[in-house]
XYZ file of C-alpha atoms in Angstrom:
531
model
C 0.000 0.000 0.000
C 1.335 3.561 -0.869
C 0.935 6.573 0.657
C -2.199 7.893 2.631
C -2.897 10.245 -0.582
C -1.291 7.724 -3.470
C -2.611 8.202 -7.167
C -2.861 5.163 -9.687
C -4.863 4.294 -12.827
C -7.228 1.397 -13.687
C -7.185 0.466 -16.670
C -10.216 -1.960 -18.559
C -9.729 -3.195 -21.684
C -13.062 -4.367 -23.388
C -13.655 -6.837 -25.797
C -17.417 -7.876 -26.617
C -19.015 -9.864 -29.801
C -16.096 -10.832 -31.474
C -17.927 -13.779 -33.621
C -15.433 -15.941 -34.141
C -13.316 -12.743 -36.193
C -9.565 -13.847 -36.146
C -8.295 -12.900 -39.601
C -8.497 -9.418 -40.705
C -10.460 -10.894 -43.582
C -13.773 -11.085 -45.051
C -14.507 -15.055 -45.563
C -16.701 -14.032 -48.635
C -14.073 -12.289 -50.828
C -10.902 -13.098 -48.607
C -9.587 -9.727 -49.439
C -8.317 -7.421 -46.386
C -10.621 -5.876 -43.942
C -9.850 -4.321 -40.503
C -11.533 -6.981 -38.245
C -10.165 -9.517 -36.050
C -8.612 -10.664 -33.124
C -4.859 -10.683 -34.439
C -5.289 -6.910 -34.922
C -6.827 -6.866 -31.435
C -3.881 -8.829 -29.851
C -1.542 -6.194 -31.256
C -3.146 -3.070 -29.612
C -3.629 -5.226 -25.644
C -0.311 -6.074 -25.988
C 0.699 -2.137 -26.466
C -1.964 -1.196 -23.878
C -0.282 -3.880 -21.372
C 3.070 -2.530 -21.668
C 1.469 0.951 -20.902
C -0.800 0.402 -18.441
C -0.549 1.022 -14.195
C -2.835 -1.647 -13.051
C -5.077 -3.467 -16.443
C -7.544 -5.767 -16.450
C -9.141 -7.287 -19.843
C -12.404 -8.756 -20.654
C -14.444 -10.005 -23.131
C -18.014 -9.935 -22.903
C -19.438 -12.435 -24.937
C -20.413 -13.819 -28.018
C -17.246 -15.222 -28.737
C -17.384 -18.701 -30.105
C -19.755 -18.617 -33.007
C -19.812 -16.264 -36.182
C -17.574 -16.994 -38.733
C -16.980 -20.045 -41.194
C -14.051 -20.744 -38.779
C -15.985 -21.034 -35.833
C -18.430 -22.901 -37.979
C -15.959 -25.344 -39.137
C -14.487 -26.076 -35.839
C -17.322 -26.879 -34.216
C -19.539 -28.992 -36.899
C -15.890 -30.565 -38.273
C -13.288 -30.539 -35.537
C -14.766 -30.076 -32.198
C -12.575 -31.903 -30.305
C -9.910 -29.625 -30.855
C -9.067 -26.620 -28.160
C -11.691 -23.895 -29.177
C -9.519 -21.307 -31.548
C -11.212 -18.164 -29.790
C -10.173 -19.627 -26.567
C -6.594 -20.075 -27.190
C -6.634 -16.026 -28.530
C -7.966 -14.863 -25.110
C -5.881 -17.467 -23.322
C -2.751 -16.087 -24.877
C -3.357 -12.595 -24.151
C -4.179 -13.621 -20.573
C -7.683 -12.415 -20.039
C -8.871 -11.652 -16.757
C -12.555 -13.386 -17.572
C -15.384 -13.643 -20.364
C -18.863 -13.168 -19.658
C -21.936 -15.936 -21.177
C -23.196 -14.104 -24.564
C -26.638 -15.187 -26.514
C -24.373 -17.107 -29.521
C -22.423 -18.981 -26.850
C -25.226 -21.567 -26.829
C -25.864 -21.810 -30.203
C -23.409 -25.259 -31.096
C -25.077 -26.658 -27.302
C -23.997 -27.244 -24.237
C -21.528 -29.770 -24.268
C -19.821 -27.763 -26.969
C -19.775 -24.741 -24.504
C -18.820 -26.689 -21.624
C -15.978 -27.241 -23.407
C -14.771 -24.139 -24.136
C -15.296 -23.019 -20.555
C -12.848 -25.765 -19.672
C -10.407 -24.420 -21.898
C -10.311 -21.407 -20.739
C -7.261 -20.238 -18.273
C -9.900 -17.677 -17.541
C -13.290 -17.486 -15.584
C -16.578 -17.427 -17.274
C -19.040 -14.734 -15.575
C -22.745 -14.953 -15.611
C -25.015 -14.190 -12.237
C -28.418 -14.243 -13.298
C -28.216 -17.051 -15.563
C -28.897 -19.505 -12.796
C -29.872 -23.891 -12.230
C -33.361 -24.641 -10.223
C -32.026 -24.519 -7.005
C -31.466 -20.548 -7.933
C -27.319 -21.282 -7.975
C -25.492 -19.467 -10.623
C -25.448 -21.645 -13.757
C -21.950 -21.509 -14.737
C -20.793 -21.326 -11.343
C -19.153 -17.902 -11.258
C -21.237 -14.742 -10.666
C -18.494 -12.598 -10.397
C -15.022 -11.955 -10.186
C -12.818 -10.021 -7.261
C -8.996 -8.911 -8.492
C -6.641 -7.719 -6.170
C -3.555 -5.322 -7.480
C -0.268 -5.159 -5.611
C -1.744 -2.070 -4.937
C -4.192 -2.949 -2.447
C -6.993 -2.190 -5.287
C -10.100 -4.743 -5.111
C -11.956 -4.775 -8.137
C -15.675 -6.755 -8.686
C -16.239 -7.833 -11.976
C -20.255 -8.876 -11.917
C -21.379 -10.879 -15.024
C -24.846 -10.593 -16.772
C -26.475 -12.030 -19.781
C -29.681 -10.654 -21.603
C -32.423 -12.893 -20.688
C -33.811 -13.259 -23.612
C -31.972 -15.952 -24.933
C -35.159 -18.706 -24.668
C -36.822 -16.491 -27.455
C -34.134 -17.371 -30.194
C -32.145 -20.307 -29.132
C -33.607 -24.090 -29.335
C -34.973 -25.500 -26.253
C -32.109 -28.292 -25.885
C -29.513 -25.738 -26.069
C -30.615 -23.871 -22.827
C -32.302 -27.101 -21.064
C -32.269 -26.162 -17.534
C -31.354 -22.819 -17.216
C -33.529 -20.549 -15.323
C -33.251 -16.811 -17.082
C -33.306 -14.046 -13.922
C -33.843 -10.496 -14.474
C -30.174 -8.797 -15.003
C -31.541 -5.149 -13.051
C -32.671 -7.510 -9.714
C -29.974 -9.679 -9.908
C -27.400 -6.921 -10.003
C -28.877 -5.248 -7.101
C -28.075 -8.297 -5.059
C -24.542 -9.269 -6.394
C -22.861 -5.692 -6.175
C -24.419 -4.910 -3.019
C -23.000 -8.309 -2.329
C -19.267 -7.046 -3.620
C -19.773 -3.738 -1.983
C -20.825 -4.877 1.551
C -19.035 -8.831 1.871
C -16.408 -8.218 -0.547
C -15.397 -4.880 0.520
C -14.531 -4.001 -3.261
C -13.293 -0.419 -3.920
C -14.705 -0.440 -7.592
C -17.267 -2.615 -9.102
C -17.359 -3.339 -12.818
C -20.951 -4.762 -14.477
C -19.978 -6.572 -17.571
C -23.072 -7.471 -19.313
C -23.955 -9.020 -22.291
C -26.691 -6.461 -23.590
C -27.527 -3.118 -25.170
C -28.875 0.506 -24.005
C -32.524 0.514 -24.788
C -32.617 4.145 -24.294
C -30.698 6.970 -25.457
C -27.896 7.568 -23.077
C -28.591 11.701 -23.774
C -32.177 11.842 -22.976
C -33.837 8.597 -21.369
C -36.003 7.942 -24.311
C -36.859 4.601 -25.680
C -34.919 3.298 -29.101
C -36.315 0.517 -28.793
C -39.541 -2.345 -28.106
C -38.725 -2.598 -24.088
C -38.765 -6.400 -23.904
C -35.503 -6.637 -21.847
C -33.883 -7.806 -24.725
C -31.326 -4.460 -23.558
C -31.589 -3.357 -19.987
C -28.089 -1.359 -19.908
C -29.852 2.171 -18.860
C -32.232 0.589 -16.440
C -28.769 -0.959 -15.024
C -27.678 2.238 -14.778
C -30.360 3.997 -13.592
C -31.485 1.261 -10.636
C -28.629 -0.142 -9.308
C -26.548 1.926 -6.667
C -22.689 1.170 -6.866
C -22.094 0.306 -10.601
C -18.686 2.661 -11.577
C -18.323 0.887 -14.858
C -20.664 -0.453 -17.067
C -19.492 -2.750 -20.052
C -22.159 -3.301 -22.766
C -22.122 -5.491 -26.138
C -24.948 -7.175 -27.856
C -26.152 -4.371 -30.085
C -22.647 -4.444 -32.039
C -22.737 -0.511 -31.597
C -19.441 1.523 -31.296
C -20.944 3.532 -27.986
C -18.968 5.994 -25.022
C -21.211 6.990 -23.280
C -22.431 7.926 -19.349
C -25.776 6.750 -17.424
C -26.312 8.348 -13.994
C -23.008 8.646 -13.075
C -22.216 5.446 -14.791
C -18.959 5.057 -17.731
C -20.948 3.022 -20.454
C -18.853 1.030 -23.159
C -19.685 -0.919 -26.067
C -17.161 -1.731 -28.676
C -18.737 -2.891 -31.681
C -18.256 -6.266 -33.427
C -16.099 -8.709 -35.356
C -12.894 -7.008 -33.709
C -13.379 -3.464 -35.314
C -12.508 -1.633 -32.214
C -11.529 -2.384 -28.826
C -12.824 -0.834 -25.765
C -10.730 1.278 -23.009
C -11.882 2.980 -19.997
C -9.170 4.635 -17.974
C -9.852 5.055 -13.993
C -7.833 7.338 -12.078
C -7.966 6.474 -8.623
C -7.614 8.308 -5.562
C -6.109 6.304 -1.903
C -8.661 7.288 1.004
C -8.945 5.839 4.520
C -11.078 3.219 3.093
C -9.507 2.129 -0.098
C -9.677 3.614 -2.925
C -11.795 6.035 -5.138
C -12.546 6.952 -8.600
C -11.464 10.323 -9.262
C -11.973 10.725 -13.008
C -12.939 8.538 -15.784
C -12.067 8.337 -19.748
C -13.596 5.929 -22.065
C -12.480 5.478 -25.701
C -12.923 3.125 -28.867
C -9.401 2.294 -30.465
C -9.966 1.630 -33.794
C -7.923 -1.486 -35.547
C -7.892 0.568 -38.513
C -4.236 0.276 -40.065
C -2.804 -1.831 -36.928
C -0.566 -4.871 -38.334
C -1.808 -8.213 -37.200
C -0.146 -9.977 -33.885
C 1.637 -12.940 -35.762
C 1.868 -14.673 -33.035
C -2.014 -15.387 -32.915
C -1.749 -15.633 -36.607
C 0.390 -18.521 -36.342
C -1.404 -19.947 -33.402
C -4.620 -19.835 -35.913
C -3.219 -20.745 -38.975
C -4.087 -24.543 -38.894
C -7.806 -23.242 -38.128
C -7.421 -20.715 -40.894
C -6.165 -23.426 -43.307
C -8.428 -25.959 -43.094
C -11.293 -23.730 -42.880
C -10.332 -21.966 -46.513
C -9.726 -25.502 -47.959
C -13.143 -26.307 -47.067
C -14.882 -22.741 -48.014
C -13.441 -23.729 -51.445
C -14.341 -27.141 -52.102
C -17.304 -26.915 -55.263
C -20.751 -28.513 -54.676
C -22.505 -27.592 -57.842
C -23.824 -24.726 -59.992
C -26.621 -22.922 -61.011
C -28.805 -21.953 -64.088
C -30.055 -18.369 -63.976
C -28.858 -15.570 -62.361
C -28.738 -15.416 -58.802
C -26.101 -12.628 -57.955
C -27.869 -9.969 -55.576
C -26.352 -6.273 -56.910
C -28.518 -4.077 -55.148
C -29.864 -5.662 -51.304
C -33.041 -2.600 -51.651
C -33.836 -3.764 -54.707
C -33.857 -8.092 -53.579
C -36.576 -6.649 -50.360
C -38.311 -4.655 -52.475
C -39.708 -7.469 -55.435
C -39.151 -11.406 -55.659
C -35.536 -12.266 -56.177
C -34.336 -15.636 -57.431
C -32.109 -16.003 -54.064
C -34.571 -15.525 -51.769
C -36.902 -17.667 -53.761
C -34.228 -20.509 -53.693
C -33.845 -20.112 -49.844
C -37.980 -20.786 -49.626
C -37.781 -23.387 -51.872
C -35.036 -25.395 -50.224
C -37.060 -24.978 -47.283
C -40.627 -25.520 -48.237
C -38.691 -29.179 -50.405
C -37.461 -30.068 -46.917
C -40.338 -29.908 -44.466
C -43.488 -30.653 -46.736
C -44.407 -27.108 -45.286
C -46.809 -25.274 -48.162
C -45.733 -21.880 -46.786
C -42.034 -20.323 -45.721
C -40.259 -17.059 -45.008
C -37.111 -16.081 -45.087
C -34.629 -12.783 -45.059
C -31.911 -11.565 -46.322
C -29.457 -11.409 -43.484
C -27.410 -8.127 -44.074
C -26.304 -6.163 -47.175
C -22.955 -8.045 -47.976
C -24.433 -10.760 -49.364
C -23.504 -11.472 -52.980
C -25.667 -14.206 -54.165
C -25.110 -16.783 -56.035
C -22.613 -16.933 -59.526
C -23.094 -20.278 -61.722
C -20.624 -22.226 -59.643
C -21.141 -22.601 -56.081
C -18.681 -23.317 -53.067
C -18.956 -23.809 -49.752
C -17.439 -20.428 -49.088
C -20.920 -18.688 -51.603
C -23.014 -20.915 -49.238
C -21.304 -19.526 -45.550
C -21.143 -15.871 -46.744
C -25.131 -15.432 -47.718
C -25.766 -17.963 -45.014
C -24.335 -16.880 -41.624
C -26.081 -18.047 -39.110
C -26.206 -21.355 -37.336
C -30.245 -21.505 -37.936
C -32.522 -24.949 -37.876
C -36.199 -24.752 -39.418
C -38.984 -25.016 -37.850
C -42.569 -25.667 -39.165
C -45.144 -23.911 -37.128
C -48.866 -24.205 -36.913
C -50.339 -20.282 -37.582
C -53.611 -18.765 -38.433
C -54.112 -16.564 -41.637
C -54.178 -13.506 -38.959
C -50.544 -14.505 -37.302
C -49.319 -14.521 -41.274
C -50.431 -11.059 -42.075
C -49.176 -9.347 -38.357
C -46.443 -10.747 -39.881
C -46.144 -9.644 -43.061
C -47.177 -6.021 -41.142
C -44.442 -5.960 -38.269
C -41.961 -7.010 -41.725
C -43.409 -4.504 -43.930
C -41.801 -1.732 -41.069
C -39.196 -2.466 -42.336
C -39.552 0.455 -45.057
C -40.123 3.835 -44.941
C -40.783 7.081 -47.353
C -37.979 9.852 -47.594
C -38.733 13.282 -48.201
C -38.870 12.909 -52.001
C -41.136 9.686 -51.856
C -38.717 7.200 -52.342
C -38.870 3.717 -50.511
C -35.863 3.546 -47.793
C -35.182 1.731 -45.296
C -36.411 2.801 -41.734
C -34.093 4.119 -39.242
C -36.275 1.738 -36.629
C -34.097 -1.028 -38.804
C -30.780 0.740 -38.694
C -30.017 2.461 -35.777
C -28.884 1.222 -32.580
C -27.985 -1.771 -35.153
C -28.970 -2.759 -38.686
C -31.735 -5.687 -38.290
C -32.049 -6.280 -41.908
C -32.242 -9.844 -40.728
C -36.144 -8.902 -39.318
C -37.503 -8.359 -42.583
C -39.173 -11.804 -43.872
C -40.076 -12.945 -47.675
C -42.560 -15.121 -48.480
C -43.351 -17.750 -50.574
C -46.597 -20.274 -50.832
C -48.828 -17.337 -50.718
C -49.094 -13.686 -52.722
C -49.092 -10.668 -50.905
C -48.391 -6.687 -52.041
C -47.406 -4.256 -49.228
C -47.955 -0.431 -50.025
C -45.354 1.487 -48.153
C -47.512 4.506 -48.393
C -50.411 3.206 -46.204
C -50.172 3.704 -42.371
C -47.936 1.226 -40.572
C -50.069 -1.631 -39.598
C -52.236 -1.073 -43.027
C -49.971 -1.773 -45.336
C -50.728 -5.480 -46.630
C -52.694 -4.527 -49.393
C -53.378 -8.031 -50.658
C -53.269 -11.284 -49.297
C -53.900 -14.357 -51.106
C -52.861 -18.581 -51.312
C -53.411 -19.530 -54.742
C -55.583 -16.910 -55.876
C -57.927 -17.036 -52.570
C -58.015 -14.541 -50.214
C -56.282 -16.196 -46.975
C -58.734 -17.138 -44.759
C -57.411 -15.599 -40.938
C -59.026 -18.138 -38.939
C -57.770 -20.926 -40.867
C -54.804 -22.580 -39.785
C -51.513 -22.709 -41.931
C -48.339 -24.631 -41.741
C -45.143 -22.111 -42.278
C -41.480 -22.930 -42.046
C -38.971 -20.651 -40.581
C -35.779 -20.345 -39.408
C -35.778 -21.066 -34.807
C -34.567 -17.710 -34.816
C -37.862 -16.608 -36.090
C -39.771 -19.287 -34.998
C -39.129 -18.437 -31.063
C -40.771 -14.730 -32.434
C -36.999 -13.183 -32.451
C -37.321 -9.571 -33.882
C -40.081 -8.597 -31.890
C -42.820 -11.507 -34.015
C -44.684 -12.327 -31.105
C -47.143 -13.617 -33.052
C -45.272 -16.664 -33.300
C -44.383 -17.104 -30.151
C -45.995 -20.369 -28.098
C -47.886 -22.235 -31.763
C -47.831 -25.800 -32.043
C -44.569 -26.543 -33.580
C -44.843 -29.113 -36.164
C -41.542 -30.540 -37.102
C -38.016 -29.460 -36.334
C -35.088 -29.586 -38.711
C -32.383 -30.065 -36.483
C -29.149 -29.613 -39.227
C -28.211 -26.092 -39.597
C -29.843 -24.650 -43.032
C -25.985 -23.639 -44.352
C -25.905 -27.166 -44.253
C -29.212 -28.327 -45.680
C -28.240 -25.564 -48.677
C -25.260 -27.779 -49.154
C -26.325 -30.809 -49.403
C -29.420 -29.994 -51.768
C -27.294 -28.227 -54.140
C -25.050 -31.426 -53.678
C -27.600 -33.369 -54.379
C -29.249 -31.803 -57.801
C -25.571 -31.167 -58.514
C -27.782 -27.899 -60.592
C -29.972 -25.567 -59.773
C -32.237 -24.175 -61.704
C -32.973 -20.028 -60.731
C -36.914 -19.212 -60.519
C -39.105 -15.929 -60.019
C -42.675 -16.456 -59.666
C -42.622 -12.981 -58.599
C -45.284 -13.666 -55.937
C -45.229 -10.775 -54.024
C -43.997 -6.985 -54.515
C -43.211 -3.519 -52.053
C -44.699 -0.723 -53.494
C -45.383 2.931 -52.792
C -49.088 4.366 -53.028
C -49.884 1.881 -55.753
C -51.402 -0.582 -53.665
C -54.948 -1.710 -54.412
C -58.271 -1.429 -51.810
């Protein structure tokens, strides 16, 4: 211990939604692109060398996201977790439960926790008996200092709404704001902390400037609340919404550092020595950008038989099409029936026996399809680890559907269709716009939100909204992610259990070629729509 009036700095480095982003690549076009954990590695490792007292987290979804995550856990899961042995190399203090870290199961994520040289955080993510899931709520480091610091762990508790019921079996999913109030009064009052740090895997659902909502308030994000509610909090780490965010809540330094590796978080204490302990004098948050960092070789290295195998694979051929399936404009594939969305229904519809499906397209990188197809084409428009699932819905749940979707769009000030800033801001959720196929439908962006399915038909017929339908849909979607509560709780009527990136595959395999179709069943217009 120094002096009665000694000065130091904290420093937190912040990691959150990395996705499986080692390579400063992009997987679709393997050219360059300032992502990644290599590029991350370099700028901890100059932070470490600067830094008074450091401590480094990451803050969850870690292990899923990329076609190398994908490929080592479908092809090579019994090797040591690639993500982990990043964060174990750069000796991370701990890593907090995200919604993706479920997504390959349990065992798979059991796994990885055992890997780690590092604690896994999560307090209100608890058994039956009310006991902390994962075992670790939170996290006290001591400094040579004298310096106690609480790291407290929380996960959105949303998760049961997106991820497959097998995936999550047994775990009870506790309110984040009430479970907080118990663990850092707990590390305040027990512990005898001098700072506690809230890592949490979730978003601000308000602005941090003025209190109002940007979003639905289903707890999805509960960051302000957190803020806002909870006495003691100094720091508050964020992630979830993939937003690059500095920020302050009621006192409270907010953080959230993006996605994919893009940035990496820093909040800089300066601490004051009292008779008690210590106190936070000042605080400075920042984003450090990878932009134009060289890659950390050594993690390069350490990936490289990951990287390897995973780009022989992404190029292995499976088949070709007929037609033209390249997407050159994203607006213009969600505004009128496109041959790759079609092909995406199709596939599905062929698969379950389901008359009806829906589908989206996930972001606006995706390329399509050219005439030959590899598994790489098949990853890069098909990112996520989804299973279908046919559901049991009236002709009422399919058209608050096709509204909440048809939100999506908006006018501009000289009438042209856009998209909404609803769908772009905190995050893009291009993903929560569906297509449909198995039934015709017209959606007039000019009518009033919640008018704006202009037609509705199956065949010809109008659709009958107390008649009951069969759809297929992604679990995602299925579980009413993206704010479709309409879906939530109907009889579920088969499950597709192999990830659709992998039913793709094996079709195309299969037919060896595709042929490209446009039935052109459905169409987004503005003002033309008829009565």
């Amino acid at each position: 211990m120094g002096t009665a009036f000694a000065k130091r700095t904290l420093t937190i480095l912040q990691t959150s939604d990395l996705h499986g982003s080692i390579y400063p690549i992009s997987y679709a076009t393997n050219e360059p692109k300032d992502v990644g954990f290599a590029k991350i590695a370099a700028l901890i490792k100059a932070q470490r060398e600067q830094a008074d007292q450091l401590l480094v987290i990451d803050n969850g979804d870690l292990i899923q996201g990329t076609p190398l995550a994908y490929h080592h856990a479908r092809l090579h899961p019994t090797d040591i977790n690639p993500m982990i042995l990043c964060l174990n190399e750069l000796a991370y203090d701990a890593a907090i439960i995200g919604n993706h870290e479920f997504n390959y199961g349990l065992p798979f994520l059991y796994k990885a926790i055992g890997e780690s040289r590092f604690p896994w955080l999560c307090a209100n993510l608890t058994n039956e008996d009310g006991e902390p899931f994962f075992g670790q709520p939170y996290l006290v480091k001591t400094y040579e200092s004298g310096l106690t610091v609480g790291v407290l762990g929380l996960t959105t508790p949303y998760i049961p709404n997106w991820e497959q019921p097998e995936n999550i079996a047994g775990i009870r999913f506790l309110d984040p704001v009430e479970t907080a109030r118990k663990w850092v009064r707990f590390l305040r009052e027990e512990e005898k902390v001098d700072l506690v740090i809230v890592s949490y895997h979730g978003g601000l659902e308000r602005d941090p400037e003025t209190g109002e909502a940007t979003e639905a308030l289903t707890k999805e994000n509960q960051g302000y609340e957190l803020c806002s509610e909870v006495p003691g909090i100094d720091v508050l780490l964020t992630g979830h919404q993939h937003r690059m965010l500095v920020s302050t809540v009621n006192g409270v330094c907010v953080v959230q550092p993006g996605n994919e590796g893009r940035v990496l978080g820093k909040v800089q204490l300066s601490l004051q020595q009292c008779a008690t302990g210590w106190e936070v004098s000042a605080c400075e948050a920042q984003l450090l950008s990878v932009e134009g960092v060289e890659a950390d070789t050594s993690i390069l290295e350490m990936a490289s038989p990951y990287e390897e195998r995973t780009q022989g694979w992404l190029d292995q051929p499976i088949g070709r099409f007929s037609g033209d399936m390249r997407i050159t404009d994203p607006m213009a594939v969600r505004l009128k029936d496109h041959a790759f969305i079609e092909f995406i229904n199709r596939v599905q519809m062929d698969l379950s026996g389901a008359p009806i499906s829906s589908t989206a397209l996930f972001d606006n990188t995706s390329a399509g399809f050219l005439e030959g197809v590899t598994m790489r084409d098949i990853v890069s428009n098909y990112m996520y680890p989804n299973t279908l699932v046919v559901i049991r819905v009236k002709g009422k749940d399919i058209r608050a559907a096709l509204e909440q979707g048809a939100e999506y769009f908006a006018l501009d000030e000289t009438g042209e269709i856009v998209v909404s800033p609803a769908f772009l801001l905190p995050k893009p959720q291009h993903y929560n716009y569906d297509m449909w196929e198995g039934i015709e439908y017209q959606i007039d962006v000019a009518k009033p939100i919640g008018a704006r399915v202009v037609t509705l038909t199956q065949n010809g017929a109008p659709l009958d909204m107390e008649a009951e339908y069969d759809v297929v849909m992604n679990n995602y979607r299925a579980g009413g992610g993206g704010n479709y509560t309409m879906f939530q709780n109907k009889p579920v009527v088969k499950e597709i259990a192999t990830d659709v990136s992998e039913l793709l595959a094996t079709y195309i395999l299969e037919k060896k070629v595709v042929e490209a179709t446009v039935n052109g069943n459905w169409e987004v217009v503005k003002g033309q729509g008829e009565n």
